[in-house]
Coordinates of C-alpha atoms in Angstrom, one line a residue:
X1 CA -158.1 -141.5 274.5
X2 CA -161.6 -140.4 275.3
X3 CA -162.3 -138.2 278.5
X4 CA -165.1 -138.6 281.3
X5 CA -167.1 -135.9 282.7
X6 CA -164.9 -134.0 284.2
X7 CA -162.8 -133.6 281.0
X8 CA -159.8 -136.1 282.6
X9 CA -158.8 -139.0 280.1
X10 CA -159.3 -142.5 281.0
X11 CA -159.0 -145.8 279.3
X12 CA -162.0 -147.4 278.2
X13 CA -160.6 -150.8 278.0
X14 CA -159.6 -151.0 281.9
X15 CA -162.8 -149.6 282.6
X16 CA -164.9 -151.7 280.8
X17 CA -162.7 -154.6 282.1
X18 CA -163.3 -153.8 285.8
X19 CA -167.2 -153.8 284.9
X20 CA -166.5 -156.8 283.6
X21 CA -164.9 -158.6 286.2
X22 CA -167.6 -157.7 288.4
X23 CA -170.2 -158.9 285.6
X24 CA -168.8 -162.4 285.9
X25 CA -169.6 -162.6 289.7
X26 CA -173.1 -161.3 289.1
X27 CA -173.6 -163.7 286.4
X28 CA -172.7 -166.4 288.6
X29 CA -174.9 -165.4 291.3
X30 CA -178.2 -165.5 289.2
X31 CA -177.9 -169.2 288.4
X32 CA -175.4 -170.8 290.3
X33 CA -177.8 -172.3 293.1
X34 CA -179.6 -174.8 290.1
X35 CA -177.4 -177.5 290.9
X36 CA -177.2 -176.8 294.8
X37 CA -180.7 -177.0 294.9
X38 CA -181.0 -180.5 296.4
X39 CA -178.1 -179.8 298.7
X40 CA -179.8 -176.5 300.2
X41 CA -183.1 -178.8 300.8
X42 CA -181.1 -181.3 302.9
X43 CA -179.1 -178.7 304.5
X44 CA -181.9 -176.5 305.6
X45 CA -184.7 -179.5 305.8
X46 CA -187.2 -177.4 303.3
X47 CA -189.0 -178.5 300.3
X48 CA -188.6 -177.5 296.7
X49 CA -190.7 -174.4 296.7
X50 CA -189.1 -172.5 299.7
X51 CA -185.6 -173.2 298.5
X52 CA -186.6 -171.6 294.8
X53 CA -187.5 -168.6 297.0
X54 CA -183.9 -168.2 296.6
X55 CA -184.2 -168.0 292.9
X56 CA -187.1 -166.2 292.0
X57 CA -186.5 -163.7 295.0
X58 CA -183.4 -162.7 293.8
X59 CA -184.9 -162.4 289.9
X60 CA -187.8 -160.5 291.2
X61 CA -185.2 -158.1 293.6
X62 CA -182.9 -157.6 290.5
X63 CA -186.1 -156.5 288.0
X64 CA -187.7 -154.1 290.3
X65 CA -183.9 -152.5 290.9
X66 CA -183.6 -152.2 287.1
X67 CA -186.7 -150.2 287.3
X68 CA -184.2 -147.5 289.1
X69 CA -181.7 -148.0 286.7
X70 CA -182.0 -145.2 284.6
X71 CA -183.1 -142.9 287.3
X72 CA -179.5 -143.7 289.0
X73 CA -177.1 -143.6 286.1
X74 CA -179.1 -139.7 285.2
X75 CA -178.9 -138.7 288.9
X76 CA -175.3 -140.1 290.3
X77 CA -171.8 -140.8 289.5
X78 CA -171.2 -143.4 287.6
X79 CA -168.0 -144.3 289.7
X80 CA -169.9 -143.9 292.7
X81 CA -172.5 -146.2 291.7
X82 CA -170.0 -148.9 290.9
X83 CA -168.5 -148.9 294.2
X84 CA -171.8 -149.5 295.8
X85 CA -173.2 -151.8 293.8
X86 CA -169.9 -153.8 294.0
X87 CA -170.1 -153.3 297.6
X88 CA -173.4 -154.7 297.9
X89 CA -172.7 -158.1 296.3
X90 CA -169.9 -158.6 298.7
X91 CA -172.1 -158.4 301.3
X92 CA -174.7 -160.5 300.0
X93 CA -172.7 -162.7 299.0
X94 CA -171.1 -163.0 302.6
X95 CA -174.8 -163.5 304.1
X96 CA -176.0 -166.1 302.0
X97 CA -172.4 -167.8 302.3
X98 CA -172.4 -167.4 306.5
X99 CA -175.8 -168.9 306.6
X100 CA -176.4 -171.2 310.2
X101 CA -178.2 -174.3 308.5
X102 CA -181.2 -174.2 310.3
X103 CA -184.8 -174.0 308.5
X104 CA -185.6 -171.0 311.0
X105 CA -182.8 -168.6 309.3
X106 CA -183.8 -169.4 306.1
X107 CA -185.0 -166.0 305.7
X108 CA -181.2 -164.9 305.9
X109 CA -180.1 -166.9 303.0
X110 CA -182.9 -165.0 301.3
X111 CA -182.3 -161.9 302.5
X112 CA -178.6 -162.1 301.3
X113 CA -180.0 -162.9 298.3
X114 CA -182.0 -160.1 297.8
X115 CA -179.5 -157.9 298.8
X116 CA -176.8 -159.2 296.1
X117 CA -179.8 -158.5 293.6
X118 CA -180.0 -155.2 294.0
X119 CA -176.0 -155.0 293.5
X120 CA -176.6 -156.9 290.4
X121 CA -179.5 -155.0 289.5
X122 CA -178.2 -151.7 289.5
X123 CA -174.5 -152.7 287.9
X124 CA -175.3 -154.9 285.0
X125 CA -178.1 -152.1 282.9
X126 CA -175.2 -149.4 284.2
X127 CA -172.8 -151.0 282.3
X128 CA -174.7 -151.6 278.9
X129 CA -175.5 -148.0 279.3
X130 CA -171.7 -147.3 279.8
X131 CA -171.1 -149.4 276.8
X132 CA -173.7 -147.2 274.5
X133 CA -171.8 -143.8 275.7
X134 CA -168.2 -145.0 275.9
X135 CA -167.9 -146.7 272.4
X136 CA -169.6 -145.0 268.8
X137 CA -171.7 -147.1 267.4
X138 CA -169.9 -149.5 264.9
X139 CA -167.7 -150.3 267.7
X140 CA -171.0 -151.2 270.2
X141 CA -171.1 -154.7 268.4
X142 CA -168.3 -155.8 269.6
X143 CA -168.5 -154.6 272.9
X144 CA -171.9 -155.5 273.5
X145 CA -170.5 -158.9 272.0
X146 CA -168.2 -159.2 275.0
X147 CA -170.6 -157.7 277.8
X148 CA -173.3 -160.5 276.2
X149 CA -170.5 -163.3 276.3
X150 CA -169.8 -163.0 280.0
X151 CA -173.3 -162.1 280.9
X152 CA -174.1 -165.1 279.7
X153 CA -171.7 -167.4 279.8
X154 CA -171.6 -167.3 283.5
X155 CA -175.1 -168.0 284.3
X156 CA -174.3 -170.8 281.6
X157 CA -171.5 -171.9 283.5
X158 CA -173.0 -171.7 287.1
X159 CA -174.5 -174.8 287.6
X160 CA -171.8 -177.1 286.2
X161 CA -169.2 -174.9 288.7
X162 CA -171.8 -175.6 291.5
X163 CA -171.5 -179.3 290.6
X164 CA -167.8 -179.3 290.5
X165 CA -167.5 -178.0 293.8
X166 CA -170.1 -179.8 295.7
X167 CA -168.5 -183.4 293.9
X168 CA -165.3 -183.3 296.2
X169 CA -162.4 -181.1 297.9
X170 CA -160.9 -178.9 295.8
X171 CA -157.2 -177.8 297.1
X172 CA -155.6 -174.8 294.8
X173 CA -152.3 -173.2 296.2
X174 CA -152.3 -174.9 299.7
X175 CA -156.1 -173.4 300.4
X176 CA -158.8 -176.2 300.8
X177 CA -162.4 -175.6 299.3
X178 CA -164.4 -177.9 300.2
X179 CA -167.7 -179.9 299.4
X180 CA -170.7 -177.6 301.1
X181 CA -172.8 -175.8 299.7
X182 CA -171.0 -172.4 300.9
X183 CA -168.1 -173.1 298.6
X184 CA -170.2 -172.0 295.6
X185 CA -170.1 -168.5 297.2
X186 CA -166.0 -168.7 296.8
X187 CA -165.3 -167.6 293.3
X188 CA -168.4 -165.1 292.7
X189 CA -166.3 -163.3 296.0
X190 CA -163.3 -163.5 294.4
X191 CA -164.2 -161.5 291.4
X192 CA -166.3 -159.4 293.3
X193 CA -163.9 -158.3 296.1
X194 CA -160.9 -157.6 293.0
X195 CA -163.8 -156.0 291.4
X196 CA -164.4 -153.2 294.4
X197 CA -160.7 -152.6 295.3
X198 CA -160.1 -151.7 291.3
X199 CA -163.4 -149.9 291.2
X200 CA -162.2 -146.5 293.0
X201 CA -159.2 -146.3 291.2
X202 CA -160.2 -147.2 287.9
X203 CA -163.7 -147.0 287.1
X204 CA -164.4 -143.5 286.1
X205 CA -167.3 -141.0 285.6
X206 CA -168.6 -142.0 281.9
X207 CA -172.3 -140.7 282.3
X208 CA -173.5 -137.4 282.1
X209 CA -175.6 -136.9 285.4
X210 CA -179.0 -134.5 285.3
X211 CA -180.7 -133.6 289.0
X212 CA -183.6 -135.6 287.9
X213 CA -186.2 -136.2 290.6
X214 CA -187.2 -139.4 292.2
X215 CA -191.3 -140.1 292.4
X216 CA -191.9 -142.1 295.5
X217 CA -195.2 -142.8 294.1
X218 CA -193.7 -144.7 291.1
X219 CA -191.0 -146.1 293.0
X220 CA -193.7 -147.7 295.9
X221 CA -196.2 -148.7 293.0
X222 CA -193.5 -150.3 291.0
X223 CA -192.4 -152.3 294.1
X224 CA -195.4 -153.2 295.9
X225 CA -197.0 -154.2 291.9
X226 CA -194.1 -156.6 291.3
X227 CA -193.2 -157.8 294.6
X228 CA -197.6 -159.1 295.1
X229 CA -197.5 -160.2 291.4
X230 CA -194.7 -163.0 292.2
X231 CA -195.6 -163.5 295.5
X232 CA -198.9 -164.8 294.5
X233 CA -197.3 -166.9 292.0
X234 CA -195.0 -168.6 294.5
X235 CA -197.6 -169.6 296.7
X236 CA -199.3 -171.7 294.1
X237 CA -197.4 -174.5 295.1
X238 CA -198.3 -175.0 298.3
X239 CA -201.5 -173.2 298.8
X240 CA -203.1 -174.4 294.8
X241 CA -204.0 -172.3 292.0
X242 CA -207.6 -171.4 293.4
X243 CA -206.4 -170.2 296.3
X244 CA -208.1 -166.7 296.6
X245 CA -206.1 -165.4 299.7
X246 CA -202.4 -166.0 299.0
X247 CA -203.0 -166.9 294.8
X248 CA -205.9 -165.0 293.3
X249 CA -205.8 -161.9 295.4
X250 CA -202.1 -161.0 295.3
X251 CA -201.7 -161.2 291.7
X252 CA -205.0 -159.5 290.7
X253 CA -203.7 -156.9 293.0
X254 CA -200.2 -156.4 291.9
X255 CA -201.5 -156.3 288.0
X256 CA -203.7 -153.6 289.1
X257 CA -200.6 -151.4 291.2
X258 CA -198.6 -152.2 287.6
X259 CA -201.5 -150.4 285.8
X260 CA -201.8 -147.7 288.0
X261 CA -197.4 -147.4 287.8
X262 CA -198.0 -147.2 284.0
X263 CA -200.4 -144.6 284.0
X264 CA -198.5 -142.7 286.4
X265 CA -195.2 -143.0 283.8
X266 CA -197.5 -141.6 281.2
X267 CA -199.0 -138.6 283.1
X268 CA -194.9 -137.7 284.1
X269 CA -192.9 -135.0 281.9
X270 CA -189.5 -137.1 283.4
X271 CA -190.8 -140.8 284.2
X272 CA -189.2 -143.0 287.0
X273 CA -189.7 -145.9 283.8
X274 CA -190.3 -144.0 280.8
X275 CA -192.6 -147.2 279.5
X276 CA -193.3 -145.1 276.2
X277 CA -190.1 -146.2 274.5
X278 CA -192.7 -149.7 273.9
X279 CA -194.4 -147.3 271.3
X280 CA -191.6 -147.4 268.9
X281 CA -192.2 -151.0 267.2
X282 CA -188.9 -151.7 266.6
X283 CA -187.9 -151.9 270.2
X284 CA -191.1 -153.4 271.3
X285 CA -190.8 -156.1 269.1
X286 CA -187.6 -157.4 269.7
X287 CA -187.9 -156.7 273.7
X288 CA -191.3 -159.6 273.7
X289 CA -189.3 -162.1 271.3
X290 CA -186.3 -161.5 274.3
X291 CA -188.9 -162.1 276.7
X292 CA -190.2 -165.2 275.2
X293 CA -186.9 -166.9 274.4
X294 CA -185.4 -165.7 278.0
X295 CA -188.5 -167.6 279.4
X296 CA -188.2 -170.7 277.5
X297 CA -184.9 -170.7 278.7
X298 CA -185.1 -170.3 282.5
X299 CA -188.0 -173.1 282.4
X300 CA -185.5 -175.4 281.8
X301 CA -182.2 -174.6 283.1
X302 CA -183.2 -174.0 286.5
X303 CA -185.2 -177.3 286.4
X304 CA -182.9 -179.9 284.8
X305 CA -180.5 -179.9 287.3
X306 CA -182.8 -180.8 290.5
X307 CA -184.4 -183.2 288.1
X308 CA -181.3 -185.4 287.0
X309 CA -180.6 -185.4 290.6
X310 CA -183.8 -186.7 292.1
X311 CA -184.9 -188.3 289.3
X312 CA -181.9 -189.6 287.8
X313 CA -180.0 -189.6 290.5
X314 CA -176.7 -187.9 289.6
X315 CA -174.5 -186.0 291.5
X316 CA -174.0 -182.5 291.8
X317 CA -171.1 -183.0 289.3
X318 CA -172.5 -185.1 286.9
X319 CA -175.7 -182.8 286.4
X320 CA -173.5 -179.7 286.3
X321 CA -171.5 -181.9 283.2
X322 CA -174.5 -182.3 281.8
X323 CA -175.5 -178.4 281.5
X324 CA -171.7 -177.5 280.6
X325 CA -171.8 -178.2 276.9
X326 CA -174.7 -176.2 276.7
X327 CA -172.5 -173.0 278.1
X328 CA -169.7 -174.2 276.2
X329 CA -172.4 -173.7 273.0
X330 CA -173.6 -170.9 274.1
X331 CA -170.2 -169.0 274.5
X332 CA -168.9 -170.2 271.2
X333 CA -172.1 -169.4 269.7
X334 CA -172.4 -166.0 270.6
X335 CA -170.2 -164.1 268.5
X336 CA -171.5 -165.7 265.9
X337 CA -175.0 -164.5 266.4
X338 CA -173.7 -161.0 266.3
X339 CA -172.2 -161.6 262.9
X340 CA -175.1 -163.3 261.4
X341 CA -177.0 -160.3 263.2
X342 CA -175.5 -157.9 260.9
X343 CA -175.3 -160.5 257.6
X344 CA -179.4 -162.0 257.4
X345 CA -181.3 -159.7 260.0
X346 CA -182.6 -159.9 263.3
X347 CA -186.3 -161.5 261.7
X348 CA -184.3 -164.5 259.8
X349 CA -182.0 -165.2 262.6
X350 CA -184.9 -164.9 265.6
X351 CA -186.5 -167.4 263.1
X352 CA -184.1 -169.9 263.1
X353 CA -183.2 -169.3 266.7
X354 CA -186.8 -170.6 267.9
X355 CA -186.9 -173.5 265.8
X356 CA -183.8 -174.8 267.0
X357 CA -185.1 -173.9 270.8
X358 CA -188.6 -175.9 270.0
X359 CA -186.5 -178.6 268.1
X360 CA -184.1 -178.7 271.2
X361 CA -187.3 -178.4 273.8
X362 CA -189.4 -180.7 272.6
X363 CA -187.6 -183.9 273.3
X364 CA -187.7 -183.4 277.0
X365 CA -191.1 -183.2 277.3
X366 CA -190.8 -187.3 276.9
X367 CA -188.0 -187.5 279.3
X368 CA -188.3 -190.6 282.0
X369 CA -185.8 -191.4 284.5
X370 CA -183.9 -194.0 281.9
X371 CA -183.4 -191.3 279.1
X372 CA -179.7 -191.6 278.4
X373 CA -177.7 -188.7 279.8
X374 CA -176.0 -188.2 276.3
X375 CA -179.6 -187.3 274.8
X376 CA -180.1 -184.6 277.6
X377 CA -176.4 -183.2 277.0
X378 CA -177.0 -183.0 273.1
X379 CA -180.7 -181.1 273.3
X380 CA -179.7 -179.3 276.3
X381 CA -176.5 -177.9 274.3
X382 CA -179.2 -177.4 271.0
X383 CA -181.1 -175.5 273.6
X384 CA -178.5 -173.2 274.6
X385 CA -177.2 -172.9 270.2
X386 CA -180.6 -171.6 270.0
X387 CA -180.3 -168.6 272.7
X388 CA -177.1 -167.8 271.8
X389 CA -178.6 -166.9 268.2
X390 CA -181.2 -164.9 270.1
X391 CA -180.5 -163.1 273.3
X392 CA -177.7 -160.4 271.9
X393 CA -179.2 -159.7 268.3
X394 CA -182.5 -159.1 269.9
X395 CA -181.1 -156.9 272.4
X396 CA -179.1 -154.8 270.1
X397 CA -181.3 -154.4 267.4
X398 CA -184.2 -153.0 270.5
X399 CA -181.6 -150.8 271.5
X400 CA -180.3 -150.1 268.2
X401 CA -184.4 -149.1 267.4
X402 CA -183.8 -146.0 270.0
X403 CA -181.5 -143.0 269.7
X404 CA -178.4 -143.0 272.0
X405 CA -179.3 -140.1 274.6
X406 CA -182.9 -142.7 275.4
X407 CA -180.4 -145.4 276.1
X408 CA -180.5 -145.6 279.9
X409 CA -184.2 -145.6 279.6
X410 CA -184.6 -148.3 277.1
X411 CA -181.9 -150.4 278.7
X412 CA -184.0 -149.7 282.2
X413 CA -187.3 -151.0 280.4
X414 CA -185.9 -153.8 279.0
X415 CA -184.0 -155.9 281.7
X416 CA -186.8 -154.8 284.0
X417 CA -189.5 -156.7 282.1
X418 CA -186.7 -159.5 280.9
X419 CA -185.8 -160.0 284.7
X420 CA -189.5 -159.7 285.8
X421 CA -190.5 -162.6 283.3
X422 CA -187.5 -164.6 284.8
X423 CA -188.5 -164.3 288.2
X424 CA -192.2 -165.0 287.1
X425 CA -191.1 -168.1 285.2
X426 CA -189.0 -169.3 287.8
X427 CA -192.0 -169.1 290.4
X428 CA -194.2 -170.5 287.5
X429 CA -192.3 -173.3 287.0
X430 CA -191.9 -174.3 290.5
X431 CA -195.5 -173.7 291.5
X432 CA -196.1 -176.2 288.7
X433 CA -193.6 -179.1 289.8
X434 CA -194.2 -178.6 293.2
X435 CA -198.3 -178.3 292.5
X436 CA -197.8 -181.6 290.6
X437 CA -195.5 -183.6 293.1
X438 CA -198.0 -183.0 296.2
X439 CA -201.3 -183.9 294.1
X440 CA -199.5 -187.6 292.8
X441 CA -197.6 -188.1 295.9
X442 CA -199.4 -191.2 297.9
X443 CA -200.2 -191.1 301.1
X444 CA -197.3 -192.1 304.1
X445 CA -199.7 -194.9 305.1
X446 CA -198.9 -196.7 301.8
X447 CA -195.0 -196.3 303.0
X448 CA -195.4 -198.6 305.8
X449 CA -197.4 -201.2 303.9
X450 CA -196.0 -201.4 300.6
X451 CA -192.5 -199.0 300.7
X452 CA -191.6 -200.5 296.8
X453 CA -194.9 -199.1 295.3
X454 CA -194.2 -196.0 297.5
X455 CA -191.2 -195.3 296.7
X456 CA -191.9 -195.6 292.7
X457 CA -194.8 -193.3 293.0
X458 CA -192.8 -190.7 294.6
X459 CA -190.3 -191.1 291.2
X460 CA -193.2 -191.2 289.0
X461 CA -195.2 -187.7 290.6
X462 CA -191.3 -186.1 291.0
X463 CA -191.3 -187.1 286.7
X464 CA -194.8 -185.8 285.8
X465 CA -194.3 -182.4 287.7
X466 CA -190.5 -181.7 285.9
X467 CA -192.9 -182.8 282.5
X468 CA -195.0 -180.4 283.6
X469 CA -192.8 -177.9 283.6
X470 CA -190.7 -178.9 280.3
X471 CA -194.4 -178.5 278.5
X472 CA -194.0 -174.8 279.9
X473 CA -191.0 -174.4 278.1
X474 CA -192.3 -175.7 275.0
X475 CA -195.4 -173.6 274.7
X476 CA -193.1 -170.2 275.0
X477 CA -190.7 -171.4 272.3
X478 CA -193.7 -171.9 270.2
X479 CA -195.4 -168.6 271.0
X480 CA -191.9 -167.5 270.3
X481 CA -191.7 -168.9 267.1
X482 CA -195.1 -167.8 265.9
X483 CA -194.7 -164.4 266.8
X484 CA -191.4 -163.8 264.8
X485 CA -193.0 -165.8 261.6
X486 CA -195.8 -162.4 262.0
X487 CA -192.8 -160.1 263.0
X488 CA -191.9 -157.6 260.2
X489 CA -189.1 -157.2 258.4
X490 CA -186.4 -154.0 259.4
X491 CA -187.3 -152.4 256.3
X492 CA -191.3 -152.3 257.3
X493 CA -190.9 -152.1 260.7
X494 CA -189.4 -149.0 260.1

């Protein structure tokens, strides 16, 4: 029985449990609106682009909160953090869920968004950290294992849950959910609202807290860099790519803020982001192969599903079914990744792992709207084989790359650059679609006169801007690939 700080014993096991149980709601919260997509559009009458806002917002939100991560779990109690954190997804949860469909509160939905990212952001890097300090280290594999199973698994599993409950009425117990779009709130509310009544009876003080100082400097520059960085990105798709004003400008300026932020870490005996833990190579290396594969993989799950609905048209359920097998792979898959992690190396098995993502990519490139669903299931699942073999090995051998007192700080710089790219990537990708849609689409005087050749037009621009973006996907598997193929071995990166 280990003790916490204040020399009481607790159980690990229930703690990590409760963590857990809250992971699972903020895993679903990340991806679950893919498949709702479509159904948010209608609902709130607004294109593509503005209802991704709710996507890459919440990304963005959840990276720049990371930033703080270390900074919090140094500074506060580890229980108390908890019980915020938990407290805040329940209520941005409950915003986004209470919604009025009306295009002019849009910005709530959003805001409740970004609010439930910074619940997310602050609980899900406090718990690896937890993770590092409550188990020794031969025992981290499996927990890590566990922590990387439902981390992932239930972004995995968010869009075929979405689909399931937008298909039809769902009754359990005598209590109707039904078919709207503020059902797929239900269950992430569930876990969460268990998770904060357990919290402050169970969740206990694991951390060793420090008074270290905040630096409003870094925390502004870090926030003002990121948040101008994807803003500019976001606006490609309306405003175009040469757009100086809402493009060009914001994300020349938010690079610059970044470097300025990463001086400032430098310069700082205690940094708000200690950013020198990328001068140890064998974190560095493993973080930008994470970053590559996490990319490849955001540039088509949070695509596919809008695409096999407007281009193939499939229901909500039937698109989620078709991204299921692909979490099913993934969940089954990721143990074994941590064993082969430990058998062939993190070089052999990143390796692998990217040729099976380019392999798995590559087809969809060529996807039309008569490509067989069964083809789509099979590469998507290959797809997610792929990540399984990459996301946890690649994250414990960067944090295995680190001694165990820099943990908070390595586990703070590598979400926040991991949920950064995801939120840039999201953006990125629909920017692109979006970009591509409104340059094919014909004009709405060729509606009138020929509604046939209109209507297949609109298909055909929806199909080359999803293309578009599958090409994306492709490119980063390959960068991926190339960059592991030049990666040392452990031996000489040592």
């Amino acid at each position: 029985m280990r003790v916490d700080q204040h020399g009481k014993p607790y159980n690990r096991t229930v703690v990590f449990v409760v963590m857990l149980i809250a992971a699972m709601s903020g895993g679903l919260m990340q991806t679950s609106l893919g498949t709702a997509l479509p159904a948010l559009m209608k609902a709130f009458d607004i294109n593509l682009s503005t209802a991704q806002q709710a996507t890459t917002w919440f990304l963005l939100m959840n990276g720049i909160m990371v930033t703080l991560s270390a900074y919090m779990a140094n500074r506060f109690s580890t229980k108390k953090l908890h019980v915020v954190a938990y407290s805040l997804l329940t209520i941005g949860i409950l915003m986004s869920m209470l919604t009025p469909e009306d295009s002019n509160y849009w910005w709530l939905f959003v805001v409740g968004r970004i609010v439930a990212a910074v619940a997310v952001g602050i609980m899900l890097p406090l718990m690896q950290v937890a993770i590092v300090n409550m188990y020794e280290a031969k025992e981290r594999g499996v927990a890590m294992g566990l922590m990387g199973l439902v981390i992932g698994m239930a972004p995995a599993f968010g869009p075929t849950l979405t689909g399931l409950i937008l298909n039809k009425d769902h009754t359990f117990l005598g209590i109707t959910i039904t078919n709207d779009w503020q059902s797929i709130f239900i269950i992430p509310l569930i876990f969460i609202v268990v998770a904060t009544i357990l919290a402050p009876f169970l969740i206990k003080d694991v951390l060793k807290n420090r008074p270290v100082k905040l630096d409003p400097f870094s925390l502004v520059t870090s926030t003002a860099g990121f948040g101008l960085f994807l803003w500019g990105f976001t606006n490609v798709s309306s405003e175009g790519w040469g757009d100086i004003a809402q493009v060009i400008a914001p994300i020349s300026a938010g690079v610059i803020i970044l470097i300025i932020f990463g001086w400032r870490q430098l310069k700082m005996p205690e940094p708000f982001l200690d950013i020198r833990v990328f001068m140890n190579p064998g974190f560095t290396i493993p973080t930008i192969a994470l970053l590559l594969a996490t990319m490849a993989m955001y540039g088509v799950e949070m695509m596919l599903p809008t695409y096999l609905q407007n281009v193939r048209g499939l229901s909500p359920l039937d698109s989620g079914l078709t991204l299921f097998w692909g979490a099913l792979f993934m969940g089954l898959m990721s143990p074994l990744g941590g064993a082969l992690y430990n058998k062939v190396g993190v070089k052999r098995l990143s390796f692998v792992g990217f040729v099976i993502l380019l392999l798995g990519t590559l087809p969809f490139v060529y996807l039309t709207e008569q490509t067989p669903t069964i083809i789509i299931t099979v590469l998507y699942a290959l797809r997610m084989t792929a990540i399984a073999l990459l996301m946890m090995p690649l994250t414990t051998a960067a944090m295995g790359a680190l001694p165990d007192e820099r943990a908070a700080d390595a586990t703070a710089a590598n979400n926040t650059l991991r949920q950064v790219s995801s939120s840039v990537v999201v953006a990125l990708m629909t920017s692109v679609v979006q970009n591509v849609i409104n340059n094919n689409t014909p004009g709405d005087g060729m509606k009138k006169t020929a509604p046939l050749s209109y209507a297949k037009k609109v298909l055909d621009a929806s199909l080359d801007g999803f293309q578009s973006a599958f090409i994306i996907s492709l490119a980063f598997a390959i960068i991926g690939l190339i960059f592991v193929v030049f990666m040392k071995k452990e031996k000489e990166a040592k």
